[in-house]
Coordinates of C-alpha atoms in Angstrom, one line a residue:
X1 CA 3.8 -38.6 -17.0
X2 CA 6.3 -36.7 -14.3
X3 CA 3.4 -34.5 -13.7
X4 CA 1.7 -37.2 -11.5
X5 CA 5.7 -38.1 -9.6
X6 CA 4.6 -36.4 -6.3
X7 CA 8.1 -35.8 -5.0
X8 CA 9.3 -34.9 -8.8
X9 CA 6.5 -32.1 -8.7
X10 CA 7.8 -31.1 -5.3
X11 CA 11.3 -30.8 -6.9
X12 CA 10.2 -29.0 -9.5
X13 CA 7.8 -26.9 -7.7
X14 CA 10.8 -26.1 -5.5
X15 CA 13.9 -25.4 -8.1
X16 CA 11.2 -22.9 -10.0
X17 CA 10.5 -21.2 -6.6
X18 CA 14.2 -21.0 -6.2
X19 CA 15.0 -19.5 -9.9
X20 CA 12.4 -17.5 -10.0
X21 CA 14.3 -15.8 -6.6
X22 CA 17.5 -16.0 -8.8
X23 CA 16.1 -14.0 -11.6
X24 CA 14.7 -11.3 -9.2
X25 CA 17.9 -10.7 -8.0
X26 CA 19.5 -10.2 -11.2
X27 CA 17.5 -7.4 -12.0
X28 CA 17.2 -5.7 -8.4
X29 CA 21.0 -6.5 -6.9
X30 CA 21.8 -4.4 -9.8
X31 CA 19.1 -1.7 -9.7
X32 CA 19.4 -1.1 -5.8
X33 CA 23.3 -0.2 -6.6
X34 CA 22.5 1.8 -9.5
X35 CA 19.9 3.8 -7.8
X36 CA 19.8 3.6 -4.2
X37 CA 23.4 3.6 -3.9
X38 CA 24.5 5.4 -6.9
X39 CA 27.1 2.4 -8.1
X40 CA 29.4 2.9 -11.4
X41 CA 29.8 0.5 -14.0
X42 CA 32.4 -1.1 -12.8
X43 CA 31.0 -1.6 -9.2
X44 CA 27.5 -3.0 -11.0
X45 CA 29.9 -5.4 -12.9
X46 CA 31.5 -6.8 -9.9
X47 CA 28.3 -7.5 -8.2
X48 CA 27.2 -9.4 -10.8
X49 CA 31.0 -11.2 -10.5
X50 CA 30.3 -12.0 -6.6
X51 CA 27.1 -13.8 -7.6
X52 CA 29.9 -16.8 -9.6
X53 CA 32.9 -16.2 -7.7
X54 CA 32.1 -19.3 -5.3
X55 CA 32.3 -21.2 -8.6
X56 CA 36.0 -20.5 -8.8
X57 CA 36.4 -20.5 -5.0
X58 CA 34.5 -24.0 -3.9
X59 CA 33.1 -25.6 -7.3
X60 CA 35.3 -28.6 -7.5
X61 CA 35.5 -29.3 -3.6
X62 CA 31.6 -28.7 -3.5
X63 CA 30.8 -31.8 -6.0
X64 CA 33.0 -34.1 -3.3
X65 CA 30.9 -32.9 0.0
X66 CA 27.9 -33.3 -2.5
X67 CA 28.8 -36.7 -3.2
X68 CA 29.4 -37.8 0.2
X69 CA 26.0 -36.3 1.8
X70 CA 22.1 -36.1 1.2
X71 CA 21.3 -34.4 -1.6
X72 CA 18.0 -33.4 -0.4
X73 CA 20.2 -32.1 2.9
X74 CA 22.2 -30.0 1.2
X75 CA 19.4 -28.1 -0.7
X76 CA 17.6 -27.4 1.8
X77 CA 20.1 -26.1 3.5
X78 CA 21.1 -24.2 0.7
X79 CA 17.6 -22.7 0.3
X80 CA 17.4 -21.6 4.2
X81 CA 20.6 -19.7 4.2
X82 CA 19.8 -18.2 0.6
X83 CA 16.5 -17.0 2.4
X84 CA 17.9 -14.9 5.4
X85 CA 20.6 -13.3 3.1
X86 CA 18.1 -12.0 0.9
X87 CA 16.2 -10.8 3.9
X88 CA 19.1 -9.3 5.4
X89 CA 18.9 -6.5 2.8
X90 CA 16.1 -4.9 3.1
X91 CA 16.3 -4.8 7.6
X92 CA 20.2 -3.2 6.6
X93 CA 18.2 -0.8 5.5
X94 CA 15.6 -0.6 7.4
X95 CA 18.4 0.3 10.1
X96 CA 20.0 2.8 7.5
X97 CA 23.3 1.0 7.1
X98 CA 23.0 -0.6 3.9
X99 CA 26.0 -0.2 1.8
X100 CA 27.5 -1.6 -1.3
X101 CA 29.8 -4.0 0.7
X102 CA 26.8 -5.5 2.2
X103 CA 25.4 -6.0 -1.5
X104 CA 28.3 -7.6 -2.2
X105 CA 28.3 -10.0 0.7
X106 CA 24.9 -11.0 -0.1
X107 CA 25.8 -11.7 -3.5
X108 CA 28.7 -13.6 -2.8
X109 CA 27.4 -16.0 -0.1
X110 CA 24.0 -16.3 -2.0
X111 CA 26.4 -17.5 -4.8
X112 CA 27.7 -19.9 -2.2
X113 CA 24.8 -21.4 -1.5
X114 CA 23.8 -21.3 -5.4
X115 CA 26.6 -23.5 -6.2
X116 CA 25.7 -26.8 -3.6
X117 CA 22.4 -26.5 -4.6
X118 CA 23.0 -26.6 -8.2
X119 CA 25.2 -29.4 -8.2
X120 CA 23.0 -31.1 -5.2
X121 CA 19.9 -31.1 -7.6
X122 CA 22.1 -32.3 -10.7
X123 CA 22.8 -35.3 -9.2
X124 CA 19.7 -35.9 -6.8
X125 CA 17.6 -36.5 -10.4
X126 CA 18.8 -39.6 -11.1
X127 CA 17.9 -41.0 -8.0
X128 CA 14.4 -39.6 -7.9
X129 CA 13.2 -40.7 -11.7
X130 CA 14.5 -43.7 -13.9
X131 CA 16.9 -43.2 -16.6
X132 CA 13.4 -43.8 -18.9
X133 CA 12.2 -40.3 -17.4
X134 CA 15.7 -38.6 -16.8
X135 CA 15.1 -36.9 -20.2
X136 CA 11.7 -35.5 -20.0
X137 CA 12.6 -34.6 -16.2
X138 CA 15.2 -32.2 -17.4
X139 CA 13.1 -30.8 -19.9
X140 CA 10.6 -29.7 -17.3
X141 CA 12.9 -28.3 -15.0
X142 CA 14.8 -26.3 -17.4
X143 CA 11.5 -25.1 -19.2
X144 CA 10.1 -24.4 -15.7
X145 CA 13.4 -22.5 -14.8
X146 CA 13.2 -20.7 -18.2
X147 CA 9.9 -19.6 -17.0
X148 CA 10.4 -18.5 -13.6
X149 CA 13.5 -16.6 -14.9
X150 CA 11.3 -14.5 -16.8
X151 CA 8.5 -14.1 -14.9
X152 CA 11.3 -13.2 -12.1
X153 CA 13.0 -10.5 -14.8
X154 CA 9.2 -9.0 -15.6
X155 CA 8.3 -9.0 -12.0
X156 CA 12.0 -7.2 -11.2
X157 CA 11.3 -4.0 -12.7
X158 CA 7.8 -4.2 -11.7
X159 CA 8.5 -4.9 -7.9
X160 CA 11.7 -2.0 -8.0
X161 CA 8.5 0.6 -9.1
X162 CA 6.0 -0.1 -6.9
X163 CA 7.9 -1.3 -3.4
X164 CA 12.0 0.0 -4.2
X165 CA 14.3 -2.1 -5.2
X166 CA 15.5 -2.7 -1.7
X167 CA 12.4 -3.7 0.1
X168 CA 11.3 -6.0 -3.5
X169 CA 14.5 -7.9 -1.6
X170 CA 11.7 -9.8 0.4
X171 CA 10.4 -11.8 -2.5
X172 CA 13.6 -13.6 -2.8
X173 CA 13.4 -14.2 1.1
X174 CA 10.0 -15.5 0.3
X175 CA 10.7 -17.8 -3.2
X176 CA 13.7 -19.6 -1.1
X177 CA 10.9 -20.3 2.1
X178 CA 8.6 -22.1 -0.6
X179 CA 11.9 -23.7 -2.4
X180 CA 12.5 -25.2 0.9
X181 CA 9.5 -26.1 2.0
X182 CA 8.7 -28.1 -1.5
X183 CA 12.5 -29.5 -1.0
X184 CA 11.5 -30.9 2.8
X185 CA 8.0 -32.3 1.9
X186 CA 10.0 -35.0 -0.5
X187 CA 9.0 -38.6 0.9
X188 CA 11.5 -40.3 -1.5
X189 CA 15.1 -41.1 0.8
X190 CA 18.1 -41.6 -1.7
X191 CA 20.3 -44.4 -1.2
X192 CA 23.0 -43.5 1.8
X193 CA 26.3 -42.0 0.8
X194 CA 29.1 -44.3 1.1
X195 CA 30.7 -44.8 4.9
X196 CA 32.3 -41.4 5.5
X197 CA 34.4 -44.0 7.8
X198 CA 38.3 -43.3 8.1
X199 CA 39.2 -41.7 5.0
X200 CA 43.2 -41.0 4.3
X201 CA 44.7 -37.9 4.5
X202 CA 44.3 -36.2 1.2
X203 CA 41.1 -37.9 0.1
X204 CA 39.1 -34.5 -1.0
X205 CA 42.2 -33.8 -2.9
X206 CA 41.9 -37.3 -4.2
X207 CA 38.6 -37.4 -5.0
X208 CA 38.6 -33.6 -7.0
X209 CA 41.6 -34.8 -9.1
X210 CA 39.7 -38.0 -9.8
X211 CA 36.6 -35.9 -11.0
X212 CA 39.0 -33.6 -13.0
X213 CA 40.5 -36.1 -14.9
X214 CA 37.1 -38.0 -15.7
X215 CA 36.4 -34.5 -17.7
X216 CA 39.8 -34.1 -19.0
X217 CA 40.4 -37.2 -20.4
X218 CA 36.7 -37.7 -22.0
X219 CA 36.4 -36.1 -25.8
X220 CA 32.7 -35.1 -25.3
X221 CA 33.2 -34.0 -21.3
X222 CA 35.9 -31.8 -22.0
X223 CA 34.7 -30.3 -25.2
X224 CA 31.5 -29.6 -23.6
X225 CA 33.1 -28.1 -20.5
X226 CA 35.7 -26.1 -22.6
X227 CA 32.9 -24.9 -24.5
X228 CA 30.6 -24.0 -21.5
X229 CA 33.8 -22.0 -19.8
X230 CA 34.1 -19.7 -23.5
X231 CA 30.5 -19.3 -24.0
X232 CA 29.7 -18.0 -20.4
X233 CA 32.8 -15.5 -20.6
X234 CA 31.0 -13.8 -22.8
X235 CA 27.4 -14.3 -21.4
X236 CA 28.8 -13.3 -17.7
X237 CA 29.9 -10.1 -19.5
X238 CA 27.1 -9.4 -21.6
X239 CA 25.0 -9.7 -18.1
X240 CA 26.8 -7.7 -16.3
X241 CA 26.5 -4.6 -18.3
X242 CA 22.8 -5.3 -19.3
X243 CA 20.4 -3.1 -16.8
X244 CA 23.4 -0.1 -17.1
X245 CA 23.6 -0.6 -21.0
X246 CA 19.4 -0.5 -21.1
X247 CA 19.2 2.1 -18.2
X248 CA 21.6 4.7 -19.3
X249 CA 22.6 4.4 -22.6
X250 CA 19.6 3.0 -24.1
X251 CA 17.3 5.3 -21.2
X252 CA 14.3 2.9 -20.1
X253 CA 13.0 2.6 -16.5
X254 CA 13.4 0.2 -14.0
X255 CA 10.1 -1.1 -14.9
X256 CA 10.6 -0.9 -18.8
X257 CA 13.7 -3.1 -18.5
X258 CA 12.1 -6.1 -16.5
X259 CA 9.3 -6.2 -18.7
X260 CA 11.4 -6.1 -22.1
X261 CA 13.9 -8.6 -20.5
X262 CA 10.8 -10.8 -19.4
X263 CA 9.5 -10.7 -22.9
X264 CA 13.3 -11.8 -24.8
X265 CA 13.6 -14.6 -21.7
X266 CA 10.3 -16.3 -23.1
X267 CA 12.8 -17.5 -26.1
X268 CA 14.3 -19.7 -23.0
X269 CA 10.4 -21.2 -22.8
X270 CA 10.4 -22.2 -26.3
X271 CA 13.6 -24.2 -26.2
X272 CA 12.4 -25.9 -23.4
X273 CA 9.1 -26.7 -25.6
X274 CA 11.2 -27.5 -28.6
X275 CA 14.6 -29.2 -27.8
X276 CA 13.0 -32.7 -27.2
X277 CA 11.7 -32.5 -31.1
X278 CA 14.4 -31.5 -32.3
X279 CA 16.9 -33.7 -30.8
X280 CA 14.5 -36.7 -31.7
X281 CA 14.6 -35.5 -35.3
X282 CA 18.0 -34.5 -35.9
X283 CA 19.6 -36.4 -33.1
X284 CA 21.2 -35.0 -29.3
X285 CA 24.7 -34.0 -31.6
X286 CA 23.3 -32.1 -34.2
X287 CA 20.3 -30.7 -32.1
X288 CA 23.6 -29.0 -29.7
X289 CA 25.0 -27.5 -32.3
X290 CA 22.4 -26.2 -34.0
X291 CA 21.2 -24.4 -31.0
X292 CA 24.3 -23.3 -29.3
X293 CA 25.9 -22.1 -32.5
X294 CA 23.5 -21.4 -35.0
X295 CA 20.4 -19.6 -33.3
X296 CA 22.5 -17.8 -30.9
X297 CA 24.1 -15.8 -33.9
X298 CA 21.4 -13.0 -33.7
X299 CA 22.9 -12.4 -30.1
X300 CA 24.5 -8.7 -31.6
X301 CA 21.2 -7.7 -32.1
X302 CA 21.0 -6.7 -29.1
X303 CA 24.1 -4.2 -29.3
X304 CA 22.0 -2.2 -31.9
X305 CA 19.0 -1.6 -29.4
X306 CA 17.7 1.6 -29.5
X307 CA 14.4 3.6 -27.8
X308 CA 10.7 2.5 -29.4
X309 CA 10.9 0.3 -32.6
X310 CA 14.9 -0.5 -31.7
X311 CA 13.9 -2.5 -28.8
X312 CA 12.5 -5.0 -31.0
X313 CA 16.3 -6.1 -32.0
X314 CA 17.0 -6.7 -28.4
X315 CA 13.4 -8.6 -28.0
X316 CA 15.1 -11.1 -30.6
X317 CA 18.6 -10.9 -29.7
X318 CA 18.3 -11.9 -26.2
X319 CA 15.3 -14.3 -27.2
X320 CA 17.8 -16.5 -29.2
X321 CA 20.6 -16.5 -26.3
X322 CA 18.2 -17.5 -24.2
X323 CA 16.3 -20.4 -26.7
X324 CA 20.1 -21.3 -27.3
X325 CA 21.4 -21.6 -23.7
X326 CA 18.1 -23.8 -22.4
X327 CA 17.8 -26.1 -25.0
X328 CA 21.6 -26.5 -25.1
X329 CA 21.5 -27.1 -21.2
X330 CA 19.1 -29.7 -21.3
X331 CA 20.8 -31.8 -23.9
X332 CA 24.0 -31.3 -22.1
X333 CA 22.7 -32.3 -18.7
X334 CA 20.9 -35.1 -20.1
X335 CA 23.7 -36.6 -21.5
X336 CA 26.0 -36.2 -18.5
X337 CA 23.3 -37.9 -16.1
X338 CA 23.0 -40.5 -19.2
X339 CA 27.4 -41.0 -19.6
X340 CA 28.2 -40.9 -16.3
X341 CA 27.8 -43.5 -13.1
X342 CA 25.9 -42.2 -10.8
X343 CA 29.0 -42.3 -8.0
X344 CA 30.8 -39.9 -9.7
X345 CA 28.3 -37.7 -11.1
X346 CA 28.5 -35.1 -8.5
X347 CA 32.3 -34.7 -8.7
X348 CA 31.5 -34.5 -12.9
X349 CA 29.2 -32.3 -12.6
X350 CA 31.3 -29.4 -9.8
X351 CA 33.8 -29.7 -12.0
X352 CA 32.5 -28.6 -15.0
X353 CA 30.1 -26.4 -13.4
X354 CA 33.5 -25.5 -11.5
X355 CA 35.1 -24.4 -15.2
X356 CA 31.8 -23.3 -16.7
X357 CA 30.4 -20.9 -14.2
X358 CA 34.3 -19.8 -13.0
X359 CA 34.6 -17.6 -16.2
X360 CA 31.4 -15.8 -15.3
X361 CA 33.1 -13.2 -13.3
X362 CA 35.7 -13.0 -15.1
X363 CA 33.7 -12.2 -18.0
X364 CA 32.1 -9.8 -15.5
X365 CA 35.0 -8.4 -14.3
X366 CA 36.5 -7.4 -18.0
X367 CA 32.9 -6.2 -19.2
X368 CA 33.0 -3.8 -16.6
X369 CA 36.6 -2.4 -17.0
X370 CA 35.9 -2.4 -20.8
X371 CA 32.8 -0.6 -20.5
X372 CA 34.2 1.8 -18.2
X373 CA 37.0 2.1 -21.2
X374 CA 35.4 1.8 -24.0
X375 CA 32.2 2.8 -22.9
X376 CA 29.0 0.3 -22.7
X377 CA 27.2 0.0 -26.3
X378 CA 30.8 -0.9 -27.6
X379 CA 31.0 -3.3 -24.8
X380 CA 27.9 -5.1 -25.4
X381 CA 29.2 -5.6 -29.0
X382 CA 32.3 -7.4 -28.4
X383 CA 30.0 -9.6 -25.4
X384 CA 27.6 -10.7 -28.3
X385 CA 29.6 -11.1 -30.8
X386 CA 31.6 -13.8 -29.0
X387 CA 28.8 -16.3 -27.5
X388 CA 27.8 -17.6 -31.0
X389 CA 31.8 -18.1 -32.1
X390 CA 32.1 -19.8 -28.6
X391 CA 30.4 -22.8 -30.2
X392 CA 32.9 -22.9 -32.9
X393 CA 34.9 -25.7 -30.4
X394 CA 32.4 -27.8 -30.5
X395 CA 32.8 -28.1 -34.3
X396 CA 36.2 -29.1 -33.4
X397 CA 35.2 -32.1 -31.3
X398 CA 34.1 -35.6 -32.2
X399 CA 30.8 -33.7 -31.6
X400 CA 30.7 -32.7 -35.1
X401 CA 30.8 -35.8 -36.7
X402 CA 28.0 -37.6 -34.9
X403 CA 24.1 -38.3 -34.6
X404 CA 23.6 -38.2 -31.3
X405 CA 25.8 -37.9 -28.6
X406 CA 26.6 -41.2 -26.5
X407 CA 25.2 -42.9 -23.5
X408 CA 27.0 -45.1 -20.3
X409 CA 26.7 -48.9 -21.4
X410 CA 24.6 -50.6 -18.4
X411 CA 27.2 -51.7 -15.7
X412 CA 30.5 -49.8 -17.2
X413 CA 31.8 -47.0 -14.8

C-alpha cells in the first residue's frame, strides 16, 4: 500500500521524472553528435563512456560523503546541477558555439551528478519505508524507472523530429526541475549522520577500504558485484554502438529508433510486473539466475536486425535485456538493503556501483574502437553474445546452490 506513502510517491514521482530525463539523453546526446555535429563512431562511443566515467573517477569516495550527509540533500542537489547542464546545451547553441567537447562535458558532469544521486536514493529507502515494504518499494521504483526509460527512448526520436535534437535538450532541463521539486516537497527528515566532529587524517581512505572489504570478503556481495562489472562491459558496449548500429547500418530515422527502442524497453516493465511472482515462487536465488542468465540469452537477436520484418528480432532481443536487467536489479537491490546495516549501506552500495558501472565506458570505449575496426553489425555481435555468459559467475557462486538469497539477522552488523 506504498501508493498511499505520501513522501514514498514523492520519491517515486521524482526518480521517474529524473529517469525519464536519463533515457532522453541517451537517445539525443547521441543523435545531436551524429547529426548536428557529424560525430564518428568512435566519438558517439566516448560520449556514451563520459556518461559512467565518474563511476571510475568518484564511485567509491561518493558512498563515504553519502554516508556522512542528508540523503535528501544530496539529491536535490544532484537534480539542480543535472538541470542547468542539460539546459546549457541547447543556449551553446543558441549562441552558435556548441561543439562536441561541450557534449562531452555535459555528459560527464551529468554523470557526476548521476552517481550521488543514485547511491543517495539507494540508501535513503530504508529510512523512508520499513524493511516490511523495502521489497515492494523497489519493485515500484524500478518498474516506474523501466517505464520512464521507455517512454524517455520513444519520446527521443520523437522530440529529435519535431524540435532537433539540440533544442529536445530542454526536456531533460525540465524532468530534473520536477525530480527536484518532488525530492524537496519530502516532509519525512532521516535520522542525522553521525558527528562529522574531528575525524583523523585518512578517514575517507579508511572508510572506502572498509566498504571495499565488506564486498570483497562477502560470497554473495562480491559475486554479485563481479557479476554486475562483466555483464555491464558488455551492456556499456552494446549501448554505445546502438543508435549508429540502427541509424547507419540498419538505416532508420531518428524517430523510427526511439519508437522501436521504446517498444523492446517495455520488456523492462514486465520484469518489474513479474519479478515479485517469481521470486515468491522459485525463491530470490533461483529467480536471479533465471533472469539474468537464462532470458537474457536472446540478447544476439538483436545483431541480426534487419529493415521491416527484421526489426522484430531486435523488438525481442533488446526486450529480454531489458526484462533481465530490471528484474535482476530489483532482487539485487533488495537483498543488499535486506544484508546490509544500514551505516554501511552507502559505502556497500558506491562500491559496487563503483565496480559495476566502472566497466561501462570501458565497454564503451572498446565497442567503439572495435566497431571502427571491425565495423558495427560485427560489433553488436560480440556485445550480445557476452551479457547472457556474464551470468555464468554467478553459477560459480554459493548462489547456485540456494533458494533464496540471505537476509541481515536483526541486530548483527
Amino acid at each position: 500500500m506504498l501508493r498511499r506513502h505520501r513522501d514514498f510517491r514523492l520519491l517515486w514521482c521524482g526518480e521517474s521524472a529524473g529517469k525519464f530525463g536519463a533515457s532522453v539523453t541517451t537517445v539525443l546526446l547521441p543523435l545531436a553528435a551524429v547529426s548536428v555535429l557529424h560525430a564518428g563512431t568512435f566519438e558517439v562511443s566516448l560520449l556514451n563512456a563520459a556518461t559512467w566515467v565518474p563511476w571510475l573517477l568518484i564511485g567509491l569516495p561518493a558512498g563515504v560523503w553519502v554516508d556522512r550527509l542528508r540523503r535528501r540533500t544530496v539529491m536535490m542537489v544532484s537534480d539542480a546541477v543535472s538541470g542547468a547542464l542539460f539546459l546549457s546545451v541547447p543556449v551553446a547553441a543558441w549562441l552558435g558555439v556548441l561543439g562536441i567537447a561541450q557534449l562531452l562535458l555535459v555528459a560527464l558532469l551529468a554523470g557526476t551528478a548521476a552517481v550521488f544521486f543514485q547511491t543517495a536514493y539507494t540508501a535513503y529507502l530504508p529510512t523512508l519505508v520499513g524493511p516490511a515494504d523495502q521489497a515492494e518499494g523497489n519493485a515500484k521504483l524500478h518498474g516506474s524507472a523501466s517505464a520512464a526509460q521507455i517512454a524517455g527512448f520513444g519520446s527521443g526520436g520523437l522530440i529529435a523530429q519535431s524540435a532537433g535534437a539540440v533544442n529536445g535538450l530542454l526536456t531533460n532541463a525540465a524532468t530534473f526541475l520536477v525530480s527536484l521539486v518532488c525530492v524537496a516537497r519530502i516532509r519525512h527528515r532521516e535520522p542525522p549522520p553521525p558527528a562529522a566532529a574531528e575525524r583523523a587524517r585518512g578517514a575517507l581512505l579508511r572508510e572506502v577500504a572498509e566498504g571495499v572489504d565488506l564486498v570483497v570478503r562477502d560470497p554473495y556481495l562480491r559475486s554479485l558485484t563481479l557479476f554486475g562489472a562483466v555483464s555491464n562491459f558488455f551492456l556499456g558496449g552494446c549501448n554505445s554502438v546502438l543508435v549508429v548500429f540502427l541509424v547507419r547500418d540498419v538505416g532508420l530515422s531518428p524517430g523510427a529508433v526511439g519508437a522501436l527502442v521504446g517498444v523492446g524497453g517495455a520488456g523492462g516493465v514486465l520484469g518489474a510486473l513479474l519479478v515479485r511472482r517469481c521470486a515468491a515462487r522459485f525463491g530470490t536465488a533461483r529467480a536471479l539466475l533465471l533472469f539474468e542468465l537464462g532470458v537474457p540469452a536472446l540478447a544476439p537477436l538483436m545483431a541480426l536486425t534487419t529493415r521491416d520484418a527484421g526489426l522484430a528480432l531486435f523488438v525481442v532481443g533488446y526486450a529480454a535485456v531489458a526484462l533481465g536487467v530490471v528484474a535482476g536489479n530489483i532482487i539485487k537491490a533488495g537483498f543488499t538493503q535486506a544484508y546490509c546495516a544500514a551505516e554501511v549501506l552507502g559505502r556497500v552500495t558506491a562500491c559496487s556501483a563503483f565496480l559495476n558501472y566502472g566497466t561501462l565506458p570501458l565497454g564503451a570505449l572498446v565497442a567503439g574502437g572495435l566497431g571502427t575496426w571491425l565495423g558495427v553489425r560485427p560489433t553488436m555481435w560480440l556485445m550480445t553474445v557476452g551479457m547472457p555468459l556474464a551470468a555464468l559467475i554467478l553459477c560459480c557462486s554459493p548462489i547456485r546452490t540456494r533458494r533464496d538469497l540471505p537476509v541481515r539477522e536483526p541486530g548483527t552488523n
